[in-house]
Every structure is written in C-alpha cells, then in structure tokens.
Amino acid sequence: MIRIGVLNLQGDVSEHLEITYKALSKINIDADVIKVKTASDVLKSDGLIISGGESMVIGKLIENNGLRTTIINQNIPIMGTCAGMVLLAAETDYYQPLLGLIDMKVIRNGFGRQKQSFEEEIQILGDNFKGIFIRAPYAEKVGKNVEVLAKLDDKIVAVKQGKYIATAFHPELTEDTKIHEYFIKEVLKCVE
Ligand code: GLN
C-alpha cells in the first residue's frame, strides 16, 4: 500500500489531507495518508504534498527540522501548491530557503496587490479547473526540462519537471479532485 505524506509544518495541511482521501476513494486506491513532520516521516512517504501557506516560514521550518536533504534525496513525487510551488523552485525574487527541485524562477505574490486573491477558470490536464489564487506566485522563466501545464494571462501557473509538480493555485480548496488524482497516479507509477 502506498503512503502519501502531507508536509505538516505550516499552511493548509488539513485541506490537502481531506482532498487526498477524496481523490483516493474516487479512483479506488488504497493508501495511507500521513502528516509529515520529521525526516523519518519523509522516509516513510512514497509521495509528498507541500501545501499553501507562507513559503518563507515553511522553508525555515524545513531547514530547522533537518528535512531539506532528506526530502531532496528521497527522490519521490512531490506536489507543491502556492507556497509549495515557491519552495520547489530553484530561484525566487526573495531571499529564502528553497528545495530547488524545479528549474524555474518564481515571482512570489506575482499577481500583484489589487488581485491578491481571485478565482479564475484555467485549462489544465485537458480540462477546465477552478483556479483559486491567494497571493499566488507564477513562474517567470522555466528550464527546458520543465513542462508547462497551465498558464493564466500568459503567466505560468502550473508546471511539471519529472516527479515534481507545482501549481500557483490551490486545488486543495476546491471540490475538484482531478489534480490530486493525477498526483496519486504519478506516485503509483514510481512505486511500480
Ligand atoms: N505568497 C505566499 C508565499 O509566497 C503564498 C501564499 C499561499 O500559499 N496562498 O509564501
């Protein structure tokens, strides 16, 4: 049985736990979903979700809890949403600790002040999706191995590089399990 971890340091962790359970039951997969706080929790995980929240805070807690190297070396699928996207990036416009797993430069709070929070229909995985953007980042530039999964107004808002997926919006705050289902299937591919 696979085990999906949700990094439990700061941010909207419970929403991810809930939608991951929902997605699993929708595609009829038996899995454990665990809260990840320590390196040994990371080692137990076949896939990891990094929630929205404050990327600066989550990044510092990752370092303080000694998780950075373990997460990087674990070589498992990771999905980051919003602050999680920032943390997966190689570079941001702020000075902050990052995991650097996706070759992209991310602009934090990239949608500006007037539009700090908004909802907008986007196209992803061949379908419509309600994108909930809350002080969301976007990717200003991506490396050649990065697949762009979605754009909004010419800004890159979802990407995939190998096992790593990042969305600038919050699928965990919708009722739509599509993106979590996609992530779970990526995890399954890696344990086969
Ligand atoms: N702007 C926040 C950050 O960069 C992310 C906001 C969010 O996750 N909703 O940390």
mmCIF file of C-alpha atoms and ligand atoms in Angstrom:
data_model
loop_
_atom_site.group_PDB
_atom_site.id
_atom_site.type_symbol
_atom_site.label_atom_id
_atom_site.label_comp_id
_atom_site.label_asym_id
_atom_site.label_seq_id
_atom_site.Cartn_x
_atom_site.Cartn_y
_atom_site.Cartn_z
ATOM 1 C CA MET A 1 0.000 0.000 0.000
ATOM 2 C CA ILE A 2 1.360 3.410 -0.918
ATOM 3 C CA ARG A 3 1.781 6.184 1.581
ATOM 4 C CA ILE A 4 1.213 9.822 0.699
ATOM 5 C CA GLY A 5 2.696 12.373 3.058
ATOM 6 C CA VAL A 6 1.483 15.910 3.554
ATOM 7 C CA LEU A 7 4.157 18.189 4.961
ATOM 8 C CA ASN A 8 2.762 19.371 8.271
ATOM 9 C CA LEU A 9 4.806 22.410 9.256
ATOM 10 C CA GLN A 10 2.555 25.350 8.388
ATOM 11 C CA GLY A 11 -0.267 26.157 5.969
ATOM 12 C CA ASP A 12 -3.446 24.489 4.738
ATOM 13 C CA VAL A 13 -2.446 20.941 5.583
ATOM 14 C CA SER A 14 -5.862 19.594 6.615
ATOM 15 C CA GLU A 15 -7.411 20.635 3.289
ATOM 16 C CA HIS A 16 -4.787 18.589 1.453
ATOM 17 C CA LEU A 17 -5.353 15.588 3.726
ATOM 18 C CA GLU A 18 -9.064 15.755 3.074
ATOM 19 C CA ILE A 19 -8.909 16.104 -0.714
ATOM 20 C CA THR A 20 -6.229 13.412 -0.953
ATOM 21 C CA TYR A 21 -8.568 10.966 0.807
ATOM 22 C CA LYS A 22 -11.357 12.018 -1.532
ATOM 23 C CA ALA A 23 -9.186 11.593 -4.618
ATOM 24 C CA LEU A 24 -8.046 8.158 -3.440
ATOM 25 C CA SER A 25 -11.584 6.944 -2.958
ATOM 26 C CA LYS A 26 -12.640 8.384 -6.320
ATOM 27 C CA ILE A 27 -10.029 6.331 -8.165
ATOM 28 C CA ASN A 28 -10.397 3.434 -5.786
ATOM 29 C CA ILE A 29 -6.840 3.308 -4.497
ATOM 30 C CA ASP A 30 -5.953 2.086 -1.061
ATOM 31 C CA ALA A 31 -3.327 4.300 0.541
ATOM 32 C CA ASP A 32 -2.179 5.738 3.788
ATOM 33 C CA VAL A 33 -2.166 9.493 4.092
ATOM 34 C CA ILE A 34 0.189 10.769 6.781
ATOM 35 C CA LYS A 35 1.226 14.091 8.240
ATOM 36 C CA VAL A 36 4.934 14.621 7.707
ATOM 37 C CA LYS A 37 6.925 16.448 10.341
ATOM 38 C CA THR A 38 10.190 14.555 10.735
ATOM 39 C CA ALA A 39 12.824 13.024 8.480
ATOM 40 C CA SER A 40 11.557 9.567 9.360
ATOM 41 C CA ASP A 41 8.057 10.582 8.173
ATOM 42 C CA VAL A 42 9.632 11.690 4.871
ATOM 43 C CA LEU A 43 11.424 8.347 4.560
ATOM 44 C CA LYS A 44 8.108 6.519 5.011
ATOM 45 C CA SER A 45 6.416 8.502 2.216
ATOM 46 C CA ASP A 46 6.056 7.420 -1.415
ATOM 47 C CA GLY A 47 4.854 10.885 -2.391
ATOM 48 C CA LEU A 48 4.825 14.248 -0.663
ATOM 49 C CA ILE A 49 2.499 17.232 -0.826
ATOM 50 C CA ILE A 50 3.641 20.701 0.199
ATOM 51 C CA SER A 51 0.698 22.943 0.984
ATOM 52 C CA GLY A 52 -0.017 26.607 0.583
ATOM 53 C CA GLY A 53 0.878 28.894 3.442
ATOM 54 C CA GLU A 54 3.947 31.064 3.874
ATOM 55 C CA SER A 55 6.862 29.731 1.916
ATOM 56 C CA MET A 56 9.376 31.672 3.993
ATOM 57 C CA VAL A 57 8.082 30.067 7.195
ATOM 58 C CA ILE A 58 7.741 26.576 5.722
ATOM 59 C CA GLY A 59 11.226 26.862 4.200
ATOM 60 C CA LYS A 60 12.786 27.839 7.508
ATOM 61 C CA LEU A 61 10.968 25.036 9.317
ATOM 62 C CA ILE A 62 12.158 22.549 6.679
ATOM 63 C CA GLU A 63 15.721 23.638 7.455
ATOM 64 C CA ASN A 64 15.297 23.806 11.227
ATOM 65 C CA ASN A 65 13.727 20.349 11.311
ATOM 66 C CA GLY A 66 16.595 18.971 9.212
ATOM 67 C CA LEU A 67 14.283 17.867 6.410
ATOM 68 C CA ARG A 68 15.808 19.547 3.376
ATOM 69 C CA THR A 69 18.363 16.914 2.366
ATOM 70 C CA THR A 70 16.032 14.056 3.210
ATOM 71 C CA ILE A 71 13.258 15.479 1.039
ATOM 72 C CA ILE A 72 15.646 16.086 -1.857
ATOM 73 C CA ASN A 73 17.356 12.696 -1.598
ATOM 74 C CA GLN A 74 14.131 10.756 -1.166
ATOM 75 C CA ASN A 75 13.550 11.154 -4.918
ATOM 76 C CA ILE A 76 9.771 10.726 -4.663
ATOM 77 C CA PRO A 77 6.984 12.597 -6.467
ATOM 78 C CA ILE A 78 6.283 15.921 -4.788
ATOM 79 C CA MET A 79 3.408 18.282 -5.448
ATOM 80 C CA GLY A 80 3.610 21.847 -4.187
ATOM 81 C CA THR A 81 0.681 24.250 -4.227
ATOM 82 C CA CYS A 82 1.160 28.013 -3.974
ATOM 83 C CA ALA A 83 3.768 28.400 -1.206
ATOM 84 C CA GLY A 84 4.650 24.789 -2.089
ATOM 85 C CA MET A 85 5.339 25.915 -5.662
ATOM 86 C CA VAL A 86 7.683 28.614 -4.368
ATOM 87 C CA LEU A 87 9.538 26.039 -2.256
ATOM 88 C CA LEU A 88 10.040 23.682 -5.197
ATOM 89 C CA ALA A 89 11.612 26.427 -7.298
ATOM 90 C CA ALA A 90 15.320 26.817 -7.954
ATOM 91 C CA GLU A 91 15.024 30.588 -7.624
ATOM 92 C CA THR A 92 12.655 33.294 -6.378
ATOM 93 C CA ASP A 93 12.647 37.068 -6.232
ATOM 94 C CA TYR A 94 13.108 36.841 -2.424
ATOM 95 C CA TYR A 95 15.995 35.599 -0.349
ATOM 96 C CA GLN A 96 14.616 32.473 1.304
ATOM 97 C CA PRO A 97 15.374 28.770 1.743
ATOM 98 C CA LEU A 98 14.167 26.641 -1.178
ATOM 99 C CA LEU A 99 14.211 22.981 -2.162
ATOM 100 C CA GLY A 100 15.269 23.886 -5.693
ATOM 101 C CA LEU A 101 13.789 20.800 -7.332
ATOM 102 C CA ILE A 102 12.174 22.515 -10.337
ATOM 103 C CA ASP A 103 14.293 24.526 -12.729
ATOM 104 C CA MET A 104 12.259 27.728 -12.644
ATOM 105 C CA LYS A 105 12.330 31.254 -11.286
ATOM 106 C CA VAL A 106 9.194 32.066 -9.334
ATOM 107 C CA ILE A 107 7.843 35.506 -8.532
ATOM 108 C CA ARG A 108 6.222 35.422 -5.102
ATOM 109 C CA ASN A 109 2.909 37.264 -4.802
ATOM 110 C CA GLY A 110 3.291 37.606 -8.566
ATOM 111 C CA PHE A 111 -0.284 38.645 -9.332
ATOM 112 C CA GLY A 112 0.068 41.990 -7.588
ATOM 113 C CA ARG A 113 -1.761 43.775 -4.840
ATOM 114 C CA GLN A 114 -5.150 44.502 -6.358
ATOM 115 C CA LYS A 115 -5.529 40.882 -7.302
ATOM 116 C CA GLN A 116 -4.233 39.303 -4.125
ATOM 117 C CA SER A 117 -6.981 36.705 -4.157
ATOM 118 C CA PHE A 118 -9.202 35.682 -7.022
ATOM 119 C CA GLU A 119 -10.779 32.741 -8.770
ATOM 120 C CA GLU A 120 -10.317 32.103 -12.446
ATOM 121 C CA GLU A 121 -11.138 29.174 -14.679
ATOM 122 C CA ILE A 122 -7.968 27.688 -16.124
ATOM 123 C CA GLN A 123 -7.178 24.855 -18.517
ATOM 124 C CA ILE A 124 -5.132 22.010 -17.122
ATOM 125 C CA LEU A 125 -4.758 18.301 -17.924
ATOM 126 C CA GLY A 126 -7.087 18.719 -20.871
ATOM 127 C CA ASP A 127 -9.932 20.066 -18.768
ATOM 128 C CA ASN A 128 -11.286 23.157 -17.029
ATOM 129 C CA PHE A 129 -10.312 23.759 -13.442
ATOM 130 C CA LYS A 130 -11.366 26.359 -10.924
ATOM 131 C CA GLY A 131 -8.096 28.060 -10.041
ATOM 132 C CA ILE A 132 -8.134 29.658 -6.595
ATOM 133 C CA PHE A 133 -5.270 32.135 -6.394
ATOM 134 C CA ILE A 134 -4.336 33.569 -2.998
ATOM 135 C CA ARG A 135 -1.282 35.834 -3.073
ATOM 136 C CA ALA A 136 -0.177 33.414 -5.719
ATOM 137 C CA PRO A 137 3.207 33.116 -7.369
ATOM 138 C CA TYR A 138 3.887 32.480 -11.028
ATOM 139 C CA ALA A 139 6.910 31.120 -12.853
ATOM 140 C CA GLU A 140 8.689 33.869 -14.704
ATOM 141 C CA LYS A 141 11.017 31.506 -16.517
ATOM 142 C CA VAL A 142 11.378 27.752 -16.694
ATOM 143 C CA GLY A 143 14.207 25.479 -17.853
ATOM 144 C CA LYS A 144 13.922 23.325 -20.941
ATOM 145 C CA ASN A 145 13.069 20.188 -18.956
ATOM 146 C CA VAL A 146 10.065 21.825 -17.373
ATOM 147 C CA GLU A 147 6.658 21.104 -18.848
ATOM 148 C CA VAL A 148 4.179 23.970 -18.594
ATOM 149 C CA LEU A 149 0.816 22.526 -17.505
ATOM 150 C CA ALA A 150 -1.182 25.764 -17.279
ATOM 151 C CA LYS A 151 -0.974 29.466 -17.922
ATOM 152 C CA LEU A 152 -3.136 32.387 -16.884
ATOM 153 C CA ASP A 153 -2.799 35.652 -18.799
ATOM 154 C CA ASP A 154 0.497 34.424 -20.235
ATOM 155 C CA LYS A 155 1.823 33.720 -16.760
ATOM 156 C CA ILE A 156 2.921 30.157 -16.000
ATOM 157 C CA VAL A 157 0.801 28.835 -13.136
ATOM 158 C CA ALA A 158 1.378 25.072 -13.208
ATOM 159 C CA VAL A 159 4.445 23.048 -14.137
ATOM 160 C CA LYS A 160 5.908 19.565 -14.032
ATOM 161 C CA GLN A 161 9.500 18.515 -14.096
ATOM 162 C CA GLY A 162 9.928 14.770 -13.827
ATOM 163 C CA LYS A 163 8.434 13.725 -10.496
ATOM 164 C CA TYR A 164 7.767 17.267 -9.343
ATOM 165 C CA ILE A 165 4.518 19.142 -9.898
ATOM 166 C CA ALA A 166 3.739 22.698 -8.845
ATOM 167 C CA THR A 167 0.591 24.802 -9.046
ATOM 168 C CA ALA A 168 0.341 28.500 -8.207
ATOM 169 C CA PHE A 169 -3.298 27.975 -7.253
ATOM 170 C CA HIS A 170 -4.938 25.843 -4.564
ATOM 171 C CA PRO A 171 -6.592 22.634 -5.831
ATOM 172 C CA GLU A 172 -6.990 21.645 -2.168
ATOM 173 C CA LEU A 173 -9.503 24.451 -1.690
ATOM 174 C CA THR A 174 -11.829 23.171 -4.412
ATOM 175 C CA GLU A 175 -14.115 20.161 -4.590
ATOM 176 C CA ASP A 176 -12.310 19.031 -7.737
ATOM 177 C CA THR A 177 -10.014 16.073 -7.057
ATOM 178 C CA LYS A 178 -8.542 15.935 -10.581
ATOM 179 C CA ILE A 179 -5.105 17.320 -9.770
ATOM 180 C CA HIS A 180 -4.725 15.179 -6.671
ATOM 181 C CA GLU A 181 -5.803 12.122 -8.678
ATOM 182 C CA TYR A 182 -3.125 12.981 -11.218
ATOM 183 C CA PHE A 183 -0.523 13.272 -8.472
ATOM 184 C CA ILE A 184 -1.551 9.959 -6.887
ATOM 185 C CA LYS A 185 -1.183 8.263 -10.281
ATOM 186 C CA GLU A 186 2.313 9.720 -10.580
ATOM 187 C CA VAL A 187 3.136 8.249 -7.169
ATOM 188 C CA LEU A 188 1.773 4.867 -8.249
ATOM 189 C CA LYS A 189 3.949 4.917 -11.380
ATOM 190 C CA CYS A 190 7.031 5.441 -9.225
ATOM 191 C CA VAL A 191 6.369 2.547 -6.861
ATOM 192 C CA GLU A 192 5.582 0.022 -9.592
HETATM 193 N N1 GLN B 1 2.592 34.318 -1.147
HETATM 194 C C1 GLN B 1 2.805 33.197 -0.295
HETATM 195 C C2 GLN B 1 4.263 32.778 -0.263
HETATM 196 O O1 GLN B 1 4.974 33.033 -1.191
HETATM 197 C C3 GLN B 1 1.989 32.000 -0.760
HETATM 198 C C4 GLN B 1 0.545 32.237 -0.485
HETATM 199 C C5 GLN B 1 -0.258 30.978 -0.428
HETATM 200 O O2 GLN B 1 0.265 29.866 -0.278
HETATM 201 N N2 GLN B 1 -1.558 31.148 -0.504
HETATM 202 O O3 GLN B 1 4.689 32.175 0.662
#
